[in-house]
mmCIF file of C-alpha atoms in Angstrom:
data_model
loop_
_atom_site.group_PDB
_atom_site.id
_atom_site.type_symbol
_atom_site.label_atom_id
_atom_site.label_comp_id
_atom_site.label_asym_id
_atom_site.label_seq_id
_atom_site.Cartn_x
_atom_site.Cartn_y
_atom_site.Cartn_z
ATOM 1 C CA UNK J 1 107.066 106.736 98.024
ATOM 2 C CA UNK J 2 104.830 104.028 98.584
ATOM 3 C CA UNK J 3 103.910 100.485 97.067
ATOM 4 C CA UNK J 4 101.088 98.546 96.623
ATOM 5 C CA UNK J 5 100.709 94.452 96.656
ATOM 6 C CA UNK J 6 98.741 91.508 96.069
ATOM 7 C CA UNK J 7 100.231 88.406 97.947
ATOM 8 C CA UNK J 8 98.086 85.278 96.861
ATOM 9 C CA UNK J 9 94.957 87.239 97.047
ATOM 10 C CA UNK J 10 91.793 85.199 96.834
ATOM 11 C CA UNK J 11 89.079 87.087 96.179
ATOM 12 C CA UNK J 12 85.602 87.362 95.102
ATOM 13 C CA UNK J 13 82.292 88.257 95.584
ATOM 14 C CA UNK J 14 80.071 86.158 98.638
ATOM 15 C CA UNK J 15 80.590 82.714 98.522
ATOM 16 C CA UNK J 16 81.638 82.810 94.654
ATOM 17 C CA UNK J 17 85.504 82.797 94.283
ATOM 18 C CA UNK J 18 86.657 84.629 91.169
ATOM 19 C CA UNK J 19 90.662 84.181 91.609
ATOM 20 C CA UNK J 20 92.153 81.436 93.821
ATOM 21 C CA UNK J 21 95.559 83.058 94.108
ATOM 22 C CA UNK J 22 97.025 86.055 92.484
ATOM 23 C CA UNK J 23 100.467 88.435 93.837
ATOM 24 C CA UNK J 24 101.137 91.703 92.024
ATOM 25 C CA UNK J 25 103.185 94.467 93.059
ATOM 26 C CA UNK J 26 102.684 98.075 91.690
ATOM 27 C CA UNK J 27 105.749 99.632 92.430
ATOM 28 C CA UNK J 28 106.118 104.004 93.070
ATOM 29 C CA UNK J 29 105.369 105.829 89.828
ATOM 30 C CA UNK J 30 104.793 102.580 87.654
ATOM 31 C CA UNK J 31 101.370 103.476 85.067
ATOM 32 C CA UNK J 32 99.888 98.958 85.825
ATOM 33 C CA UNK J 33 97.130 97.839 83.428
ATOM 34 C CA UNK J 34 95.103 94.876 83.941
ATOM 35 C CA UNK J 35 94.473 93.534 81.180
ATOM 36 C CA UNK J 36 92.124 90.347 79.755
ATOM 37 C CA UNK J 37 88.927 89.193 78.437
ATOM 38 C CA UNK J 38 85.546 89.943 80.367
ATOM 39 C CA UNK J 39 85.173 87.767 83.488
ATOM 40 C CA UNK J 40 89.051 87.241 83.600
ATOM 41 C CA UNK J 41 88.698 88.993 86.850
ATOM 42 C CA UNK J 42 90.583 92.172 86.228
ATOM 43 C CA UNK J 43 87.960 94.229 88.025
ATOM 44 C CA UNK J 44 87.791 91.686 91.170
ATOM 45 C CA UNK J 45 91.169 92.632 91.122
ATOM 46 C CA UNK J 46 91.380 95.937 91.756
ATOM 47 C CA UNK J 47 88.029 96.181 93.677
ATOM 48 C CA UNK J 48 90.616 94.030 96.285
ATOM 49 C CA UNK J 49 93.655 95.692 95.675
ATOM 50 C CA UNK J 50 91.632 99.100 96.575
ATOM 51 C CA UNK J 51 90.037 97.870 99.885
ATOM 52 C CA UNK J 52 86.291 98.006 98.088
ATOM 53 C CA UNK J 53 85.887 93.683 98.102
ATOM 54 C CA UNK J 54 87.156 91.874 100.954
ATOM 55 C CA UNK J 55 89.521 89.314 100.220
ATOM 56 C CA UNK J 56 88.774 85.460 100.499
ATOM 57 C CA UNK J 57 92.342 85.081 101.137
ATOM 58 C CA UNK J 58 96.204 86.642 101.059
ATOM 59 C CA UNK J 59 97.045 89.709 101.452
ATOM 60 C CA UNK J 60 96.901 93.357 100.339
ATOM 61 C CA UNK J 61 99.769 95.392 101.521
ATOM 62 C CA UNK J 62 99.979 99.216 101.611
ATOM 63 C CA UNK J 63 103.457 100.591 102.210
ATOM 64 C CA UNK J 64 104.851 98.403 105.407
ATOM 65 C CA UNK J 65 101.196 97.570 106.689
ATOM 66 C CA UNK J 66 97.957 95.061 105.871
ATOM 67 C CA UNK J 67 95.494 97.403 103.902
ATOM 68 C CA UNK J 68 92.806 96.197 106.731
ATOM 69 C CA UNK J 69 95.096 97.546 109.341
ATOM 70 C CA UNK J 70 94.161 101.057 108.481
ATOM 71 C CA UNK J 71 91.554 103.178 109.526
ATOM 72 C CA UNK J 72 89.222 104.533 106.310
ATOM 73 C CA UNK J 73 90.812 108.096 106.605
ATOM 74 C CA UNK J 74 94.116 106.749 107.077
ATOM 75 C CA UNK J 75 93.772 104.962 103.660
ATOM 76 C CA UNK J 76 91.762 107.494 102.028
ATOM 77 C CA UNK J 77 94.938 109.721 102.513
ATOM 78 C CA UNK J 78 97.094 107.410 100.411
ATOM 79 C CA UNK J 79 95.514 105.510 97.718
ATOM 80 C CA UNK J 80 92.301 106.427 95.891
ATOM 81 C CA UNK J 81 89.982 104.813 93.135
ATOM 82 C CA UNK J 82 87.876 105.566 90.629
ATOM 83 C CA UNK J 83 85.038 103.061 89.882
ATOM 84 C CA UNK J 84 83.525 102.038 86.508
ATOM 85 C CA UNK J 85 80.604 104.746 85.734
ATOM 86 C CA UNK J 86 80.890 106.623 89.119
ATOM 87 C CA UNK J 87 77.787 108.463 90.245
ATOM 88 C CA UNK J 88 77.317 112.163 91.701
ATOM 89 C CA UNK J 89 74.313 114.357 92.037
ATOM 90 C CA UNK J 90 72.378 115.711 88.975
ATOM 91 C CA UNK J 91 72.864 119.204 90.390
ATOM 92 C CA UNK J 92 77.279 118.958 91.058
ATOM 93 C CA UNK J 93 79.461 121.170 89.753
ATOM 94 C CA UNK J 94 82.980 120.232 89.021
ATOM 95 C CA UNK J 95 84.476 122.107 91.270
ATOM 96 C CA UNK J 96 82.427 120.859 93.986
ATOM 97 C CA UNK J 97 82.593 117.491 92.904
ATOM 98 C CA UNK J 98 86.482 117.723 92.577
ATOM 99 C CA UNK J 99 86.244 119.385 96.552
ATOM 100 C CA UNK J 100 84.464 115.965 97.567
ATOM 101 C CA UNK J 101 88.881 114.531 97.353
ATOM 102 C CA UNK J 102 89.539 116.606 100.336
ATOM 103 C CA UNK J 103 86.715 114.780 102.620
ATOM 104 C CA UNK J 104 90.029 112.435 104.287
ATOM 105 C CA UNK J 105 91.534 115.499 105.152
ATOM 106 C CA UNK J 106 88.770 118.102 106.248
ATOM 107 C CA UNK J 107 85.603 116.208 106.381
ATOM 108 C CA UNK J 108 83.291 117.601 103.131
ATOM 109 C CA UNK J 109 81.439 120.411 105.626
ATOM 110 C CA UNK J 110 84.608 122.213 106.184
ATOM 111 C CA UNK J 111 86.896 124.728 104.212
ATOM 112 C CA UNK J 112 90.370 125.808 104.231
ATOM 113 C CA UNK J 113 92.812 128.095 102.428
ATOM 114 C CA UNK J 114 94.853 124.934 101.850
ATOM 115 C CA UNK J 115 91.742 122.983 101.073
ATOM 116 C CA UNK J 116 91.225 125.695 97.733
ATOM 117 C CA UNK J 117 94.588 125.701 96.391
ATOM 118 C CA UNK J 118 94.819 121.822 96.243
ATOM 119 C CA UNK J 119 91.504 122.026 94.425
ATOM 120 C CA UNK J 120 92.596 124.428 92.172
ATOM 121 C CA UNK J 121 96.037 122.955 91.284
ATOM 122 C CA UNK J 122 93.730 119.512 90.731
ATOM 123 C CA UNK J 123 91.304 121.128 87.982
ATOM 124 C CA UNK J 124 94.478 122.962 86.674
ATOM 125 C CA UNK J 125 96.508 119.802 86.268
ATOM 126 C CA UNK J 126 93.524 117.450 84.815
ATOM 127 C CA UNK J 127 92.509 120.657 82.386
ATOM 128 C CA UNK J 128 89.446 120.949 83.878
ATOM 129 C CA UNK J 129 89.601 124.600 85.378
ATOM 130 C CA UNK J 130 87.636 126.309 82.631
ATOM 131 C CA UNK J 131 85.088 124.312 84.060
ATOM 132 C CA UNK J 132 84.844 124.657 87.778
ATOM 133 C CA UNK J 133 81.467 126.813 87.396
ATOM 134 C CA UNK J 134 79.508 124.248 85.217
ATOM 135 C CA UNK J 135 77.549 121.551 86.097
ATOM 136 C CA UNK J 136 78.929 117.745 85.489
ATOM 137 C CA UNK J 137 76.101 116.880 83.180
ATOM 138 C CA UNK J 138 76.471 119.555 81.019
ATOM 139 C CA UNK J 139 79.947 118.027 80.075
ATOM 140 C CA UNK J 140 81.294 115.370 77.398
ATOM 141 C CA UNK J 141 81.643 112.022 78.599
ATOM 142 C CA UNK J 142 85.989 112.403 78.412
ATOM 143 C CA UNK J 143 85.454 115.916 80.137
ATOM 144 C CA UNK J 144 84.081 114.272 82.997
ATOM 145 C CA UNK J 145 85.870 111.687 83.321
ATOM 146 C CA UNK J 146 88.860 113.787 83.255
ATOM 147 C CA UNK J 147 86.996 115.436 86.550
ATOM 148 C CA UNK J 148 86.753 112.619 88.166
ATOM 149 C CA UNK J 149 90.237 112.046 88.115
ATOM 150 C CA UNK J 150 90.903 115.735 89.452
ATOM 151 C CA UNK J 151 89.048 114.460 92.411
ATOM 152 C CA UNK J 152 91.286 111.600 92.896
ATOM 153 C CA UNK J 153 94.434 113.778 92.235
ATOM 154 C CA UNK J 154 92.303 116.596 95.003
ATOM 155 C CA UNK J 155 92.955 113.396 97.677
ATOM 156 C CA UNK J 156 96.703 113.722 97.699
ATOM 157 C CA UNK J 157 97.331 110.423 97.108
ATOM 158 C CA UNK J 158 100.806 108.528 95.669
ATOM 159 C CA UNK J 159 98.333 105.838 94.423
ATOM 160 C CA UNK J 160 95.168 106.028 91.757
ATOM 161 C CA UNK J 161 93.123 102.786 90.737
ATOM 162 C CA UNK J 162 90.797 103.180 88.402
ATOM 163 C CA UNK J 163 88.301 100.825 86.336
ATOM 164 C CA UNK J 164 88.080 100.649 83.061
ATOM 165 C CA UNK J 165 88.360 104.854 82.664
ATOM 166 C CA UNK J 166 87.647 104.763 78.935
ATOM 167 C CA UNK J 167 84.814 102.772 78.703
ATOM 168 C CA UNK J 168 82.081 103.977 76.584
ATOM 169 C CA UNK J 169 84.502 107.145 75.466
ATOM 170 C CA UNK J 170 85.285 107.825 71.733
ATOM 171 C CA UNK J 171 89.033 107.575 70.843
ATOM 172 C CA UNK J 172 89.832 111.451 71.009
ATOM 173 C CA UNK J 173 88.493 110.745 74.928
ATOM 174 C CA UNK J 174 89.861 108.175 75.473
ATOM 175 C CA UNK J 175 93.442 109.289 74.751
ATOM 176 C CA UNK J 176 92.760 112.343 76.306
ATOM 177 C CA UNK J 177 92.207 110.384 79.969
ATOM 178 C CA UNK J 178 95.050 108.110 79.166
ATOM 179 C CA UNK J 179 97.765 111.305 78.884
ATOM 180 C CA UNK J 180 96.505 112.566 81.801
ATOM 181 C CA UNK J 181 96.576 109.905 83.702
ATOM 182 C CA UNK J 182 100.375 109.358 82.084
ATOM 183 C CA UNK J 183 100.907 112.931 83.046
ATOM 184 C CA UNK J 184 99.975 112.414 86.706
ATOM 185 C CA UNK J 185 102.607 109.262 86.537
ATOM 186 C CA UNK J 186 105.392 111.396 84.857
ATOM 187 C CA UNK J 187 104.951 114.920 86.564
ATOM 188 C CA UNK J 188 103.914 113.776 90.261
ATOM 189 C CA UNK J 189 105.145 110.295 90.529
ATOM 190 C CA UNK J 190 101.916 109.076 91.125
ATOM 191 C CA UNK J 191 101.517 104.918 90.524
ATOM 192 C CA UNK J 192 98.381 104.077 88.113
ATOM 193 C CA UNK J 193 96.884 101.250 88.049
ATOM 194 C CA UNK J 194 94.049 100.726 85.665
ATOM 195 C CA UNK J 195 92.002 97.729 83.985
ATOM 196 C CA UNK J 196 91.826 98.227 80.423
ATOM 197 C CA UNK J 197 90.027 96.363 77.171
ATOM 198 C CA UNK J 198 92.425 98.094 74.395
ATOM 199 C CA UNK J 199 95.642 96.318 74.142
ATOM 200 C CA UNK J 200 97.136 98.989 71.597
ATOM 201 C CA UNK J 201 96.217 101.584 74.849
ATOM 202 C CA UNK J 202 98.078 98.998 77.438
ATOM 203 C CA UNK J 203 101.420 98.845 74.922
ATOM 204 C CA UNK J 204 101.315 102.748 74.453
ATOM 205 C CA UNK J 205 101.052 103.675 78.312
ATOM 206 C CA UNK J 206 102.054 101.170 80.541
ATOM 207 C CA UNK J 207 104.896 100.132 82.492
ATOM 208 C CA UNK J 208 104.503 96.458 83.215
ATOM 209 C CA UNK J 209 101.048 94.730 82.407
ATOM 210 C CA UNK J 210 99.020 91.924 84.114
ATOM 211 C CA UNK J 211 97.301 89.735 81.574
ATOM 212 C CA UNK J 212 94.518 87.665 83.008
ATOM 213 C CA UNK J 213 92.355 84.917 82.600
ATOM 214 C CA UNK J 214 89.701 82.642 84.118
ATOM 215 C CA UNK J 215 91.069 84.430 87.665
ATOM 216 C CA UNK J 216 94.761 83.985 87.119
ATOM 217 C CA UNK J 217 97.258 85.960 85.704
ATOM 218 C CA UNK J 218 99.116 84.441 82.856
ATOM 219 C CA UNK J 219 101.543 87.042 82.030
ATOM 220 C CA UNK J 220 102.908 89.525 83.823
ATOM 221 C CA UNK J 221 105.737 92.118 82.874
ATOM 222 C CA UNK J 222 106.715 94.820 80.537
ATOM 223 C CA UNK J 223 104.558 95.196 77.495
ATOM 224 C CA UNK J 224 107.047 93.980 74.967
ATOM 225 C CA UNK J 225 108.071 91.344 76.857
ATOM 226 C CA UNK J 226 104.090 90.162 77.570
ATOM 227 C CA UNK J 227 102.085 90.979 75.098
ATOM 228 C CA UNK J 228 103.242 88.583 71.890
ATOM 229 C CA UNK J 229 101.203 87.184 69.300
ATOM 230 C CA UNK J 230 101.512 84.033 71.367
ATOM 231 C CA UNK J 231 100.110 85.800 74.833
ATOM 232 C CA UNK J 232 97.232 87.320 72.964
ATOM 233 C CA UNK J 233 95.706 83.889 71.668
ATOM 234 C CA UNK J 234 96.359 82.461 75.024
ATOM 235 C CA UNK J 235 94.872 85.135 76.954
ATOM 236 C CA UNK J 236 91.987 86.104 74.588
ATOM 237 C CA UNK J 237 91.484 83.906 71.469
ATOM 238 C CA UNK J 238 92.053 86.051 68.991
ATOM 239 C CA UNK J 239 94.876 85.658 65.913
ATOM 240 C CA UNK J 240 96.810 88.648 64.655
ATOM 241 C CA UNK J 241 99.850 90.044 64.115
ATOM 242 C CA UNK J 242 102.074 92.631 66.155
ATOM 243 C CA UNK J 243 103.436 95.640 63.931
ATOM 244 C CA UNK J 244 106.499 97.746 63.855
ATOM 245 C CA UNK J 245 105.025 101.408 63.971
ATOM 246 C CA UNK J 246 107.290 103.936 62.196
ATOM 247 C CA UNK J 247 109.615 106.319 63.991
ATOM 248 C CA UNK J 248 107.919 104.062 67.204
ATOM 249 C CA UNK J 249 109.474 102.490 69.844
ATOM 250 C CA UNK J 250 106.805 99.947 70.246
ATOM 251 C CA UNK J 251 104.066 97.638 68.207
ATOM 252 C CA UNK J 252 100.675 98.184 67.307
ATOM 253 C CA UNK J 253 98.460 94.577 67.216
ATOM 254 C CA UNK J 254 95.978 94.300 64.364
ATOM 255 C CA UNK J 255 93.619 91.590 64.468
ATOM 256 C CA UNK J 256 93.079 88.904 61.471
#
């Protein structure tokens, strides 16, 4: 098992500094979201955390070692992220899209028997299978989205960030990514880390959440122990009250 951190990361983009100093661990098999108003920096974040910014300052640490200290195939092979609105050719199918996870492994011109049956198990565990033969476009926003992640889970990796994986999704989508990706965490020990605008979605899934703001995290910690009526206001401005759900073992916020 391996673990992820932030150590006083600074971080940005060019000479613009979007958080000053920020530490976060995501520990084995622990489903993370970021959560916080736009241009809180949750994004910045992760872009950091993932090795896709580099940092102003700090330090990332992958398992005993500086993320900079590996080599891009190295890294490929143990954590892997997913973008806001990835791109892929107009003419992909999902299974060859899905194939692109086992580039760290086999570079994409080559094939293996092992190189199949980890696709396969992917688009079988994501519940994307019955789809291998189409092409990506032809699919529902949540369908490929849901191949995406297959892609990630084709890498082999113990650790998936992605950004904001429900955006634009309706909610029977959007739930549908979230249990998979919950899946993945519960089934395969994988660690999740996501940024996320819903805060009903963050209570529901995650483990511990990071709520940010103006480039810092306020809060930090399990859901019911973060994410009050107080933290809410702080963090985005907005009055409401947290509700008992029936037969539930958590809240559900509704806004005034």
């Amino acid at each position: 098992m391996i673990k992820l951190q932030a150590i006083n990361l600074k971080c940005g983009y060019e000479n613009k500094t979007v958080i000053e100093s920020a530490s976060l661990t995501a520990e084995p098999g622990e489903f993370i979201t970021l959560l916080g108003p736009n241009g809180s920096g949750k994004s910045t974040l992760l872009k950091t955390m993932a090795g896709v910014l580099k940092r102003q300052g700090g330090s990332v640490i992958l398992g005993e070692k500086d993320l900079k200290e590996y080599k891009p195939q190295q890294k490929a092979r143990l954590i892997s992220n997913l973008p806001q609105n990835p791109k892929a050719p107009a003419d992909v199918t999902v299974e060859q899209l899905v194939s692109y996870g086992r580039t760290p492994y086999t570079g994409i011109f080559q094939k293996d028997i092992e190189s199949a049956a980890i696709r396969e198990w992917a688009m079988a565990e994501t519940g994307v299978l019955k789809f291998k033969d189409r092409l990506l476009k032809t699919l529902s926003g949540g369908e490929r989205q849901r191949v995406w992640i297959s892609m990630c889970l084709c890498q082999k990796t113990k650790i998936i960030l992605l950004d904001e994986p429900t955006t634009s999704l309706d909610i029977k989508h959007q739930e549908e990514v979230l249990k998979t990706l919950e899946k993945l965490k519960k089934e395969h020990g994988i660690t999740v880390m996501c940024v996320l605008h819903d805060i009903n979605h963050a209570i529901k899934y995650s483990d511990r959440v990071a709520m940010l703001k103006k480039g810092k995290i306020l809060y930090s910690g399990h859901p019911e122990e973060v994410i009050t009526e107080e933290s809410i206001m702080d963090v985005f401005g907005v009055e409401g009250n947290l509700t008992e759900i029936p037969g539930k073992k958590r809240k559900y916020f509704i806004p005034d």
